[in-house]
Amino acid sequence: MNRNEDRPFLWGTATSSYQIEGATREDGRGPSIWDTFCATPGTVLGGDTGDTACDHYHRMPEDVAMMAGLGINAYRFSLAWPRVQPDGTGPGNAAGLAFYDRLVDELLERGILPWVTLYHWDLPQALEDAGGWPERDTAYRFADYASLAYDALGDRVGHWTTLNEPWCSAMLGYVEGVHAPGRRDARAGFAAVHHLLLGHGLAVQAIKQAAGGRAVETGITLNLSPKVPATGSAEDAAAARWEDGLSNRLYLDPLLRGKYPDDVAQELDRLGCPLPVLDGDLEIISRPIDVVGVNYYTSHLVEARPGGQNGWPGTHTLSRGLPSTAMGWEITPAALTDLLLRLEGEYGGPAWYVTENGAAFDDVAGADGFVDDEARESYLRSHIDAALEARDRGVNLHGYFAWSLLDNFEWALGYERRFGIVRVDYDTQRRVPKRSARYYAARIASETR
Ligand code: GBH
């Protein structure tokens, strides 16, 4: 099923529950770690929260109609775990599940393939109170939630992604503390890495089991970023390899090779942040999956710096002086081609999808709400070209999802940064497709003709 040349290339957009839904207290939804984090002063720019966000929970049919108007043939969205299981355990919350039920039906009626992500960072607060991802038990709770979600939607949804970007959950949430739950504890963070991956493997098992004989594609989405050594020196090569290990191989290797990379695992042991692996875990984590999603935004030029903090390897990301997005991320489309070629060459097996790619720019809306975002159009064009080049050079690539359909809650940066191809006026909730949306629609039409 992996090398099915007949399967149509998916042209989609992606969103996530906490970033767009709002309605955080409706229909029995429980609190997530992001509700708690946003309510903590000094965590999110401007004190913004996801309480209302894009009000997608109430405007869903309008948003699906808009996607259909753009000619999008797939939509990647996430389920809010605390809508499905308000405190992370026990029976499903029927009112919460009903929303996703309606969303899936609406998509199917419009000919848009629904692609579910089970976890895009909104852990039920009750599970964090019990220790969160650093606790092994959270992995088992996640698998229970996965089978519950599959039981409710699996008759209509064939694409199931377990986690979005476990690197972000573990590193930003538990090591750096800049995302929910805002902890700063490296040891806990690397325990979280392992338990997220274990949760992924257990969830894949649970979904396959719940599916019985029914066809289902399972997978995971990773944020992957090429790490390029700044010079030909051995020190810079070692620095780039360490960064590649921490960002990329620490996830790819256990998932697709059944083994953590030795260099990274040994260094983490030395640093007092061991991966808490028990016998049999890697067999679970590396259960065959059908799809690996790649979220791509930029690449990094890495140099060695003497004396990292607390004995950590000293590395530094250098600016290349290239044009950047409003996030300060340099625009490096060719590195996406290189990345996909490397993935196919070193880890070939599953189907690859670009499950997120896009950019924030300082949009200026006219009186009619229209944004003439030439920069975003050109970002999308160059990255779509780069992805298709990789496909033409033999990468088993089956789709591309633009991040994001709508301007939305950009985590610690609140509503300040806009990634949408559709403008959202947060006072009126009016949506206006930007120039980049028109471009994307035209591109899809020409690619699928
Ligand atoms: C994605 O994360 C998220 O899935 C999505 O929810 C979010 O809205 C979107 O991106 C936009 O941020 O700091 O210069 O070293 C992407 C997270 C972005 C993390 C790039 C690593 C490295 C760039 N990744 N980042 S830099």
GROMACS .gro file of C-alpha atoms and ligand atoms in nm:
model
  475
    1MET     CA    1   0.000   0.000   0.000
    2ASN     CA    2   0.299   0.230   0.050
    3ARG     CA    3   0.408   0.265  -0.310
    4ASN     CA    4   0.067   0.319  -0.462
    5GLU     CA    5   0.143   0.541  -0.758
    6ASP     CA    6  -0.228   0.578  -0.820
    7ARG     CA    7  -0.312   0.750  -0.498
    8PRO     CA    8  -0.395   1.112  -0.564
    9PHE     CA    9  -0.153   1.378  -0.445
   10LEU     CA   10  -0.314   1.561  -0.155
   11TRP     CA   11  -0.328   1.939  -0.162
   12GLY     CA   12  -0.442   2.055   0.175
   13THR     CA   13  -0.434   2.306   0.451
   14ALA     CA   14  -0.360   2.238   0.816
   15THR     CA   15  -0.482   2.379   1.147
   16SER     CA   16  -0.490   2.268   1.510
   17SER     CA   17  -0.764   2.261   1.769
   18TYR     CA   18  -0.637   2.506   2.029
   19GLN     CA   19  -0.518   2.750   1.764
   20ILE     CA   20  -0.857   2.795   1.595
   21GLU     CA   21  -1.152   2.647   1.784
   22GLY     CA   22  -1.220   2.878   2.081
   23ALA     CA   23  -1.523   2.762   2.283
   24THR     CA   24  -1.287   2.629   2.545
   25ARG     CA   25  -1.558   2.591   2.807
   26GLU     CA   26  -1.839   2.459   2.590
   27ASP     CA   27  -2.005   2.121   2.560
   28GLY     CA   28  -1.813   1.969   2.846
   29ARG     CA   29  -1.460   2.038   2.722
   30GLY     CA   30  -1.213   2.010   3.008
   31PRO     CA   31  -0.915   2.242   3.059
   32SER     CA   32  -0.594   2.173   2.871
   33ILE     CA   33  -0.239   2.270   2.962
   34TRP     CA   34  -0.270   2.557   2.714
   35ASP     CA   35  -0.571   2.704   2.898
   36THR     CA   36  -0.367   2.697   3.216
   37PHE     CA   37  -0.053   2.833   3.052
   38CYS     CA   38  -0.240   3.122   2.888
   39ALA     CA   39  -0.398   3.212   3.222
   40THR     CA   40  -0.051   3.246   3.374
   41PRO     CA   41   0.070   3.609   3.349
   42GLY     CA   42   0.381   3.668   3.140
   43THR     CA   43   0.364   3.350   2.933
   44VAL     CA   44   0.189   3.456   2.611
   45LEU     CA   45   0.251   3.779   2.423
   46GLY     CA   46  -0.017   4.037   2.498
   47GLY     CA   47  -0.185   3.804   2.746
   48ASP     CA   48  -0.365   3.641   2.452
   49THR     CA   49  -0.553   3.314   2.502
   50GLY     CA   50  -0.730   3.055   2.288
   51ASP     CA   51  -1.065   3.126   2.456
   52THR     CA   52  -1.216   3.260   2.133
   53ALA     CA   53  -0.939   3.215   1.875
   54CYS     CA   54  -1.102   3.199   1.529
   55ASP     CA   55  -1.433   3.084   1.678
   56HIS     CA   56  -1.406   2.789   1.442
   57TYR     CA   57  -1.615   2.579   1.681
   58HIS     CA   58  -1.915   2.792   1.581
   59ARG     CA   59  -1.811   2.876   1.225
   60MET     CA   60  -1.698   2.536   1.109
   61PRO     CA   61  -1.941   2.497   0.815
   62GLU     CA   62  -1.839   2.838   0.679
   63ASP     CA   63  -1.470   2.745   0.708
   64VAL     CA   64  -1.521   2.412   0.532
   65ALA     CA   65  -1.713   2.587   0.253
   66MET     CA   66  -1.424   2.829   0.214
   67MET     CA   67  -1.178   2.541   0.178
   68ALA     CA   68  -1.399   2.382  -0.083
   69GLY     CA   69  -1.402   2.715  -0.267
   70LEU     CA   70  -1.022   2.709  -0.278
   71GLY     CA   71  -1.021   2.361  -0.432
   72ILE     CA   72  -0.842   2.201  -0.139
   73ASN     CA   73  -0.879   1.820  -0.143
   74ALA     CA   74  -0.759   1.739   0.210
   75TYR     CA   75  -0.781   1.904   0.551
   76ARG     CA   76  -0.546   1.825   0.839
   77PHE     CA   77  -0.699   1.921   1.173
   78SER     CA   78  -0.648   1.805   1.529
   79LEU     CA   79  -0.887   1.678   1.793
   80ALA     CA   80  -0.879   1.852   2.129
   81TRP     CA   81  -0.817   1.563   2.367
   82PRO     CA   82  -1.000   1.748   2.650
   83ARG     CA   83  -1.311   1.777   2.432
   84VAL     CA   84  -1.308   1.402   2.378
   85GLN     CA   85  -1.203   1.308   2.733
   86PRO     CA   86  -1.237   1.614   2.958
   87ASP     CA   87  -0.991   1.489   3.218
   88GLY     CA   88  -0.791   1.259   2.995
   89THR     CA   89  -0.939   0.930   3.106
   90GLY     CA   90  -1.268   0.746   3.105
   91PRO     CA   91  -1.556   0.742   2.860
   92GLY     CA   92  -1.586   0.981   2.567
   93ASN     CA   93  -1.768   1.311   2.598
   94ALA     CA   94  -2.050   1.278   2.346
   95ALA     CA   95  -2.102   1.653   2.298
   96GLY     CA   96  -1.733   1.707   2.223
   97LEU     CA   97  -1.714   1.415   1.983
   98ALA     CA   98  -2.029   1.540   1.808
   99PHE     CA   99  -1.841   1.848   1.689
  100TYR     CA  100  -1.577   1.636   1.512
  101ASP     CA  101  -1.851   1.414   1.380
  102ARG     CA  102  -2.016   1.712   1.213
  103LEU     CA  103  -1.680   1.840   1.086
  104VAL     CA  104  -1.597   1.508   0.924
  105ASP     CA  105  -1.940   1.484   0.760
  106GLU     CA  106  -1.916   1.840   0.636
  107LEU     CA  107  -1.574   1.770   0.482
  108LEU     CA  108  -1.686   1.450   0.315
  109GLU     CA  109  -1.991   1.621   0.170
  110ARG     CA  110  -1.759   1.876   0.011
  111GLY     CA  111  -1.522   1.612  -0.123
  112ILE     CA  112  -1.241   1.702   0.118
  113LEU     CA  113  -1.043   1.419   0.277
  114PRO     CA  114  -1.037   1.446   0.657
  115TRP     CA  115  -0.693   1.388   0.811
  116VAL     CA  116  -0.694   1.368   1.189
  117THR     CA  117  -0.408   1.455   1.422
  118LEU     CA  118  -0.478   1.319   1.768
  119TYR     CA  119  -0.242   1.543   1.961
  120HIS     CA  120  -0.139   1.896   1.870
  121TRP     CA  121  -0.020   1.997   2.216
  122ASP     CA  122  -0.344   2.039   2.417
  123LEU     CA  123  -0.294   1.780   2.692
  124PRO     CA  124  -0.583   1.754   2.941
  125GLN     CA  125  -0.473   1.949   3.248
  126ALA     CA  126  -0.567   1.656   3.473
  127LEU     CA  127  -0.298   1.445   3.306
  128GLU     CA  128  -0.039   1.716   3.356
  129ASP     CA  129  -0.142   1.732   3.721
  130ALA     CA  130  -0.061   1.361   3.735
  131GLY     CA  131   0.288   1.431   3.595
  132GLY     CA  132   0.230   1.488   3.224
  133TRP     CA  133   0.447   1.341   2.947
  134PRO     CA  134   0.746   1.280   3.174
  135GLU     CA  135   0.525   1.010   3.334
  136ARG     CA  136   0.507   0.679   3.153
  137ASP     CA  137   0.138   0.641   3.234
  138THR     CA  138   0.050   0.931   3.002
  139ALA     CA  139   0.153   0.715   2.705
  140TYR     CA  140  -0.108   0.454   2.801
  141ARG     CA  141  -0.374   0.722   2.852
  142PHE     CA  142  -0.296   0.849   2.502
  143ALA     CA  143  -0.352   0.505   2.350
  144ASP     CA  144  -0.690   0.478   2.524
  145TYR     CA  145  -0.788   0.817   2.387
  146ALA     CA  146  -0.674   0.710   2.038
  147SER     CA  147  -0.899   0.405   2.033
  148LEU     CA  148  -1.190   0.607   2.166
  149ALA     CA  149  -1.143   0.866   1.891
  150TYR     CA  150  -1.103   0.595   1.629
  151ASP     CA  151  -1.422   0.422   1.743
  152ALA     CA  152  -1.612   0.748   1.696
  153LEU     CA  153  -1.468   0.858   1.360
  154GLY     CA  154  -1.287   0.563   1.206
  155ASP     CA  155  -1.583   0.468   0.988
  156ARG     CA  156  -1.521   0.791   0.791
  157VAL     CA  157  -1.162   0.892   0.868
  158GLY     CA  158  -0.884   0.681   0.715
  159HIS     CA  159  -0.582   0.900   0.799
  160TRP     CA  160  -0.463   0.910   1.158
  161THR     CA  161  -0.161   1.102   1.280
  162THR     CA  162  -0.072   1.038   1.641
  163LEU     CA  163   0.145   1.334   1.745
  164ASN     CA  164   0.230   1.669   1.599
  165GLU     CA  165   0.596   1.756   1.657
  166PRO     CA  166   0.692   1.568   1.975
  167TRP     CA  167   1.014   1.775   1.975
  168CYS     CA  168   0.806   2.087   2.048
  169SER     CA  169   0.600   1.920   2.321
  170ALA     CA  170   0.909   1.794   2.500
  171MET     CA  171   1.167   2.065   2.436
  172LEU     CA  172   0.954   2.380   2.435
  173GLY     CA  173   0.708   2.253   2.697
  174TYR     CA  174   0.930   2.073   2.949
  175VAL     CA  175   1.290   2.185   2.885
  176GLU     CA  176   1.268   2.550   2.780
  177GLY     CA  177   0.932   2.623   2.940
  178VAL     CA  178   0.823   2.860   2.661
  179HIS     CA  179   0.521   2.646   2.574
  180ALA     CA  180   0.270   2.476   2.803
  181PRO     CA  181   0.312   2.338   3.060
  182GLY     CA  182   0.602   2.580   3.106
  183ARG     CA  183   0.837   2.351   3.293
  184ARG     CA  184   1.215   2.394   3.283
  185ASP     CA  185   1.363   2.056   3.360
  186ALA     CA  186   1.586   1.887   3.105
  187ARG     CA  187   1.564   1.547   3.269
  188ALA     CA  188   1.184   1.560   3.261
  189GLY     CA  189   1.197   1.682   2.901
  190PHE     CA  190   1.388   1.381   2.772
  191ALA     CA  191   1.164   1.147   2.969
  192ALA     CA  192   0.881   1.324   2.786
  193VAL     CA  193   1.049   1.253   2.449
  194HIS     CA  194   1.048   0.882   2.520
  195HIS     CA  195   0.696   0.870   2.657
  196LEU     CA  196   0.559   1.071   2.366
  197LEU     CA  197   0.715   0.822   2.125
  198LEU     CA  198   0.591   0.530   2.333
  199GLY     CA  199   0.244   0.686   2.331
  200HIS     CA  200   0.268   0.712   1.953
  201GLY     CA  201   0.351   0.342   1.920
  202LEU     CA  202   0.080   0.233   2.161
  203ALA     CA  203  -0.172   0.453   1.978
  204VAL     CA  204  -0.078   0.303   1.641
  205GLN     CA  205  -0.136  -0.041   1.793
  206ALA     CA  206  -0.468   0.068   1.941
  207ILE     CA  207  -0.590   0.218   1.615
  208LYS     CA  208  -0.491  -0.085   1.407
  209GLN     CA  209  -0.669  -0.304   1.657
  210ALA     CA  210  -0.981  -0.090   1.664
  211ALA     CA  211  -0.980  -0.083   1.283
  212GLY     CA  212  -0.994  -0.460   1.258
  213GLY     CA  213  -0.991  -0.535   0.887
  214ARG     CA  214  -1.078  -0.179   0.783
  215ALA     CA  215  -0.813   0.012   0.583
  216VAL     CA  216  -0.639   0.277   0.788
  217GLU     CA  217  -0.321   0.479   0.744
  218THR     CA  218  -0.133   0.567   1.061
  219GLY     CA  219   0.162   0.792   1.112
  220ILE     CA  220   0.327   1.076   1.296
  221THR     CA  221   0.425   1.432   1.209
  222LEU     CA  222   0.774   1.562   1.293
  223ASN     CA  223   0.925   1.907   1.270
  224LEU     CA  224   1.246   1.838   1.082
  225SER     CA  225   1.510   2.091   1.007
  226PRO     CA  226   1.837   2.038   0.821
  227LYS     CA  227   2.141   2.138   1.027
  228VAL     CA  228   2.423   2.254   0.805
  229PRO     CA  229   2.776   2.294   0.945
  230ALA     CA  230   2.897   2.655   0.915
  231THR     CA  231   3.244   2.554   0.791
  232GLY     CA  232   3.435   2.241   0.695
  233SER     CA  233   3.594   2.221   1.041
  234ALA     CA  234   3.557   1.904   1.248
  235GLU     CA  235   3.415   2.113   1.537
  236ASP     CA  236   3.136   2.261   1.324
  237ALA     CA  237   3.060   1.920   1.175
  238ALA     CA  238   3.027   1.775   1.526
  239ALA     CA  239   2.807   2.067   1.636
  240ALA     CA  240   2.576   2.024   1.338
  241ARG     CA  241   2.563   1.649   1.394
  242TRP     CA  242   2.461   1.700   1.758
  243GLU     CA  243   2.186   1.943   1.657
  244ASP     CA  244   2.071   1.704   1.385
  245GLY     CA  245   2.066   1.432   1.649
  246LEU     CA  246   1.857   1.633   1.894
  247SER     CA  247   1.610   1.767   1.637
  248ASN     CA  248   1.581   1.498   1.375
  249ARG     CA  249   1.749   1.160   1.444
  250LEU     CA  250   1.622   1.134   1.803
  251TYR     CA  251   1.274   1.088   1.650
  252LEU     CA  252   1.338   0.935   1.307
  253ASP     CA  253   1.570   0.658   1.429
  254PRO     CA  254   1.351   0.499   1.697
  255LEU     CA  255   1.040   0.532   1.478
  256LEU     CA  256   1.186   0.399   1.156
  257ARG     CA  257   1.490   0.195   1.269
  258GLY     CA  258   1.381   0.076   1.612
  259LYS     CA  259   1.684   0.226   1.785
  260TYR     CA  260   1.778   0.558   1.943
  261PRO     CA  261   2.091   0.710   1.786
  262ASP     CA  262   2.389   0.596   1.998
  263ASP     CA  263   2.570   0.929   1.992
  264VAL     CA  264   2.265   1.120   2.122
  265ALA     CA  265   2.158   0.858   2.377
  266GLN     CA  266   2.511   0.837   2.523
  267GLU     CA  267   2.546   1.212   2.546
  268LEU     CA  268   2.205   1.236   2.718
  269ASP     CA  269   2.315   0.971   2.970
  270ARG     CA  270   2.632   1.170   3.039
  271LEU     CA  271   2.425   1.486   3.089
  272GLY     CA  272   2.198   1.316   3.343
  273CYS     CA  273   1.897   1.314   3.109
  274PRO     CA  274   1.861   0.946   3.017
  275LEU     CA  275   1.584   0.820   2.791
  276PRO     CA  276   1.381   0.596   3.027
  277VAL     CA  277   1.360   0.298   2.792
  278LEU     CA  278   1.216  -0.031   2.917
  279ASP     CA  279   1.249  -0.368   2.745
  280GLY     CA  280   1.016  -0.389   2.449
  281ASP     CA  281   0.957  -0.014   2.415
  282LEU     CA  282   1.148   0.024   2.092
  283GLU     CA  283   0.951  -0.259   1.931
  284ILE     CA  284   0.633  -0.065   2.014
  285ILE     CA  285   0.771   0.269   1.897
  286SER     CA  286   0.889   0.122   1.566
  287ARG     CA  287   0.570  -0.059   1.477
  288PRO     CA  288   0.526  -0.010   1.101
  289ILE     CA  289   0.350   0.310   1.007
  290ASP     CA  290   0.220   0.416   0.669
  291VAL     CA  291   0.300   0.785   0.673
  292VAL     CA  292   0.555   1.028   0.812
  293GLY     CA  293   0.452   1.392   0.799
  294VAL     CA  294   0.721   1.655   0.769
  295ASN     CA  295   0.662   2.005   0.901
  296TYR     CA  296   0.913   2.228   0.731
  297TYR     CA  297   0.979   2.596   0.791
  298THR     CA  298   1.354   2.661   0.769
  299SER     CA  299   1.703   2.511   0.790
  300HIS     CA  300   1.986   2.607   1.023
  301LEU     CA  301   2.352   2.690   0.979
  302VAL     CA  302   2.530   2.559   1.289
  303GLU     CA  303   2.870   2.642   1.433
  304ALA     CA  304   3.055   2.512   1.739
  305ARG     CA  305   3.094   2.742   2.036
  306PRO     CA  306   3.325   2.653   2.322
  307GLY     CA  307   3.174   2.601   2.665
  308GLY     CA  308   2.805   2.510   2.644
  309GLN     CA  309   2.598   2.559   2.960
  310ASN     CA  310   2.611   2.291   3.230
  311GLY     CA  311   2.835   2.070   3.020
  312TRP     CA  312   2.599   2.068   2.718
  313PRO     CA  313   2.769   2.075   2.377
  314GLY     CA  314   2.821   2.435   2.268
  315THR     CA  315   2.643   2.515   1.943
  316HIS     CA  316   2.512   2.828   1.782
  317THR     CA  317   2.283   2.900   1.488
  318LEU     CA  318   2.433   3.154   1.250
  319SER     CA  319   2.247   3.396   1.033
  320ARG     CA  320   2.320   3.360   0.662
  321GLY     CA  321   2.181   3.706   0.596
  322LEU     CA  322   1.901   3.556   0.388
  323PRO     CA  323   1.552   3.710   0.365
  324SER     CA  324   1.346   3.600   0.666
  325THR     CA  325   0.983   3.571   0.765
  326ALA     CA  326   0.824   3.770   1.049
  327MET     CA  327   0.931   3.486   1.280
  328GLY     CA  328   1.293   3.564   1.192
  329TRP     CA  329   1.322   3.228   1.016
  330GLU     CA  330   1.541   3.241   0.705
  331ILE     CA  331   1.371   3.138   0.383
  332THR     CA  332   1.549   2.826   0.256
  333PRO     CA  333   1.334   2.630   0.010
  334ALA     CA  334   1.618   2.429  -0.149
  335ALA     CA  335   1.686   2.271   0.190
  336LEU     CA  336   1.336   2.117   0.175
  337THR     CA  337   1.434   1.926  -0.140
  338ASP     CA  338   1.756   1.813   0.030
  339LEU     CA  339   1.569   1.708   0.343
  340LEU     CA  340   1.313   1.499   0.154
  341LEU     CA  341   1.588   1.333  -0.054
  342ARG     CA  342   1.775   1.248   0.266
  343LEU     CA  343   1.464   1.106   0.429
  344GLU     CA  344   1.391   0.886   0.131
  345GLY     CA  345   1.756   0.781   0.103
  346GLU     CA  346   1.816   0.707   0.471
  347TYR     CA  347   1.472   0.611   0.598
  348GLY     CA  348   1.271   0.522   0.286
  349GLY     CA  349   0.970   0.301   0.353
  350PRO     CA  350   0.670   0.506   0.457
  351ALA     CA  351   0.495   0.759   0.239
  352TRP     CA  352   0.610   1.115   0.306
  353TYR     CA  353   0.385   1.418   0.324
  354VAL     CA  354   0.468   1.780   0.388
  355THR     CA  355   0.209   1.822   0.663
  356GLU     CA  356   0.296   2.187   0.736
  357ASN     CA  357   0.474   2.461   0.546
  358GLY     CA  358   0.404   2.830   0.549
  359ALA     CA  359   0.511   3.165   0.680
  360ALA     CA  360   0.419   3.461   0.896
  361PHE     CA  361   0.462   3.804   0.742
  362ASP     CA  362   0.359   4.150   0.854
  363ASP     CA  363   0.030   4.156   0.669
  364VAL     CA  364  -0.143   4.483   0.590
  365ALA     CA  365  -0.515   4.452   0.526
  366GLY     CA  366  -0.702   4.696   0.305
  367ALA     CA  367  -1.041   4.840   0.398
  368ASP     CA  368  -1.203   4.537   0.234
  369GLY     CA  369  -0.987   4.307   0.446
  370PHE     CA  370  -0.782   4.191   0.148
  371VAL     CA  371  -0.412   4.125   0.209
  372ASP     CA  372  -0.181   4.152  -0.091
  373ASP     CA  373   0.075   3.910   0.057
  374GLU     CA  374   0.315   3.870  -0.231
  375ALA     CA  375   0.582   3.747   0.014
  376ARG     CA  376   0.365   3.458   0.135
  377GLU     CA  377   0.269   3.369  -0.221
  378SER     CA  378   0.635   3.353  -0.315
  379TYR     CA  379   0.718   3.149  -0.002
  380LEU     CA  380   0.450   2.895  -0.093
  381ARG     CA  381   0.552   2.884  -0.458
  382SER     CA  382   0.920   2.820  -0.387
  383HIS     CA  383   0.847   2.553  -0.127
  384ILE     CA  384   0.587   2.374  -0.338
  385ASP     CA  385   0.838   2.376  -0.623
  386ALA     CA  386   1.102   2.235  -0.387
  387ALA     CA  387   0.871   1.958  -0.264
  388LEU     CA  388   0.766   1.860  -0.615
  389GLU     CA  389   1.130   1.857  -0.724
  390ALA     CA  390   1.200   1.601  -0.453
  391ARG     CA  391   0.903   1.395  -0.570
  392ASP     CA  392   1.026   1.410  -0.929
  393ARG     CA  393   1.366   1.290  -0.808
  394GLY     CA  394   1.215   0.977  -0.656
  395VAL     CA  395   1.089   1.072  -0.311
  396ASN     CA  396   0.769   0.886  -0.220
  397LEU     CA  397   0.591   1.215  -0.150
  398HIS     CA  398   0.213   1.214  -0.158
  399GLY     CA  399   0.091   1.551  -0.045
  400TYR     CA  400   0.147   1.905   0.071
  401PHE     CA  401  -0.045   2.095   0.340
  402ALA     CA  402  -0.012   2.470   0.373
  403TRP     CA  403   0.013   2.607   0.728
  404SER     CA  404  -0.231   2.754   0.784
  405LEU     CA  405  -0.583   2.789   0.651
  406LEU     CA  406  -0.654   3.079   0.888
  407ASP     CA  407  -0.460   3.335   1.082
  408ASN     CA  408  -0.470   3.184   1.429
  409PHE     CA  409  -0.335   3.164   1.784
  410GLU     CA  410   0.040   3.136   1.732
  411TRP     CA  411   0.115   2.986   2.075
  412ALA     CA  412   0.347   3.199   2.289
  413LEU     CA  413   0.324   3.475   2.028
  414GLY     CA  414  -0.053   3.503   2.057
  415TYR     CA  415  -0.236   3.666   1.764
  416GLU     CA  416   0.062   3.886   1.680
  417ARG     CA  417   0.197   3.655   1.410
  418ARG     CA  418  -0.024   3.563   1.115
  419PHE     CA  419   0.034   3.240   0.921
  420GLY     CA  420  -0.303   3.218   0.742
  421ILE     CA  421  -0.368   3.217   0.371
  422VAL     CA  422  -0.701   3.357   0.487
  423ARG     CA  423  -0.715   3.678   0.688
  424VAL     CA  424  -0.908   3.670   1.014
  425ASP     CA  425  -1.032   3.996   1.160
  426TYR     CA  426  -1.038   3.909   1.530
  427ASP     CA  427  -1.293   4.184   1.610
  428THR     CA  428  -1.555   4.065   1.364
  429GLN     CA  429  -1.430   3.710   1.287
  430ARG     CA  430  -1.464   3.799   0.920
  431ARG     CA  431  -1.254   3.578   0.692
  432VAL     CA  432  -1.101   3.715   0.370
  433PRO     CA  433  -0.881   3.495   0.149
  434LYS     CA  434  -0.544   3.662   0.090
  435ARG     CA  435  -0.357   3.685  -0.238
  436SER     CA  436  -0.167   3.372  -0.124
  437ALA     CA  437  -0.495   3.179  -0.101
  438ARG     CA  438  -0.580   3.278  -0.458
  439TYR     CA  439  -0.235   3.165  -0.564
  440TYR     CA  440  -0.269   2.834  -0.379
  441ALA     CA  441  -0.611   2.771  -0.533
  442ALA     CA  442  -0.475   2.840  -0.882
  443ARG     CA  443  -0.172   2.622  -0.821
  444ILE     CA  444  -0.387   2.332  -0.702
  445ALA     CA  445  -0.611   2.371  -1.007
  446SER     CA  446  -0.313   2.360  -1.241
  447GLU     CA  447  -0.142   2.069  -1.061
  448THR     CA  448  -0.455   1.854  -1.049
  449ARG     CA  449  -0.584   1.931  -1.397
  450GBH     C1  450   0.454   2.446   1.392
  450GBH     O1  451   0.562   2.437   1.477
  450GBH     C2  452   0.333   2.408   1.469
  450GBH     O2  453   0.295   2.274   1.442
  450GBH     C3  454   0.217   2.500   1.449
  450GBH     O3  455   0.121   2.477   1.547
  450GBH     C4  456   0.265   2.643   1.449
  450GBH     O4  457   0.159   2.735   1.443
  450GBH     C5  458   0.354   2.660   1.330
  450GBH     O5  459   0.459   2.569   1.331
  450GBH     C6  460   0.415   2.799   1.317
  450GBH     O6  461   0.503   2.826   1.421
  450GBH     O7  462   1.346   2.916   1.632
  450GBH     O8  463   1.465   2.989   1.435
  450GBH     O9  464   1.542   2.799   1.559
  450GBH     C7  465   0.685   2.472   1.420
  450GBH     C8  466   0.789   2.474   1.529
  450GBH     C9  467   0.944   2.607   1.406
  450GBH    C10  468   1.011   2.468   1.590
  450GBH    C11  469   1.088   2.627   1.372
  450GBH    C12  470   1.153   2.489   1.553
  450GBH    C13  471   1.304   2.643   1.468
  450GBH    C14  472   1.326   2.780   1.416
  450GBH     N1  473   0.922   2.485   1.478
  450GBH     N2  474   1.166   2.618   1.492
  450GBH     S1  475   1.426   2.878   1.517
   0.00000   0.00000   0.00000
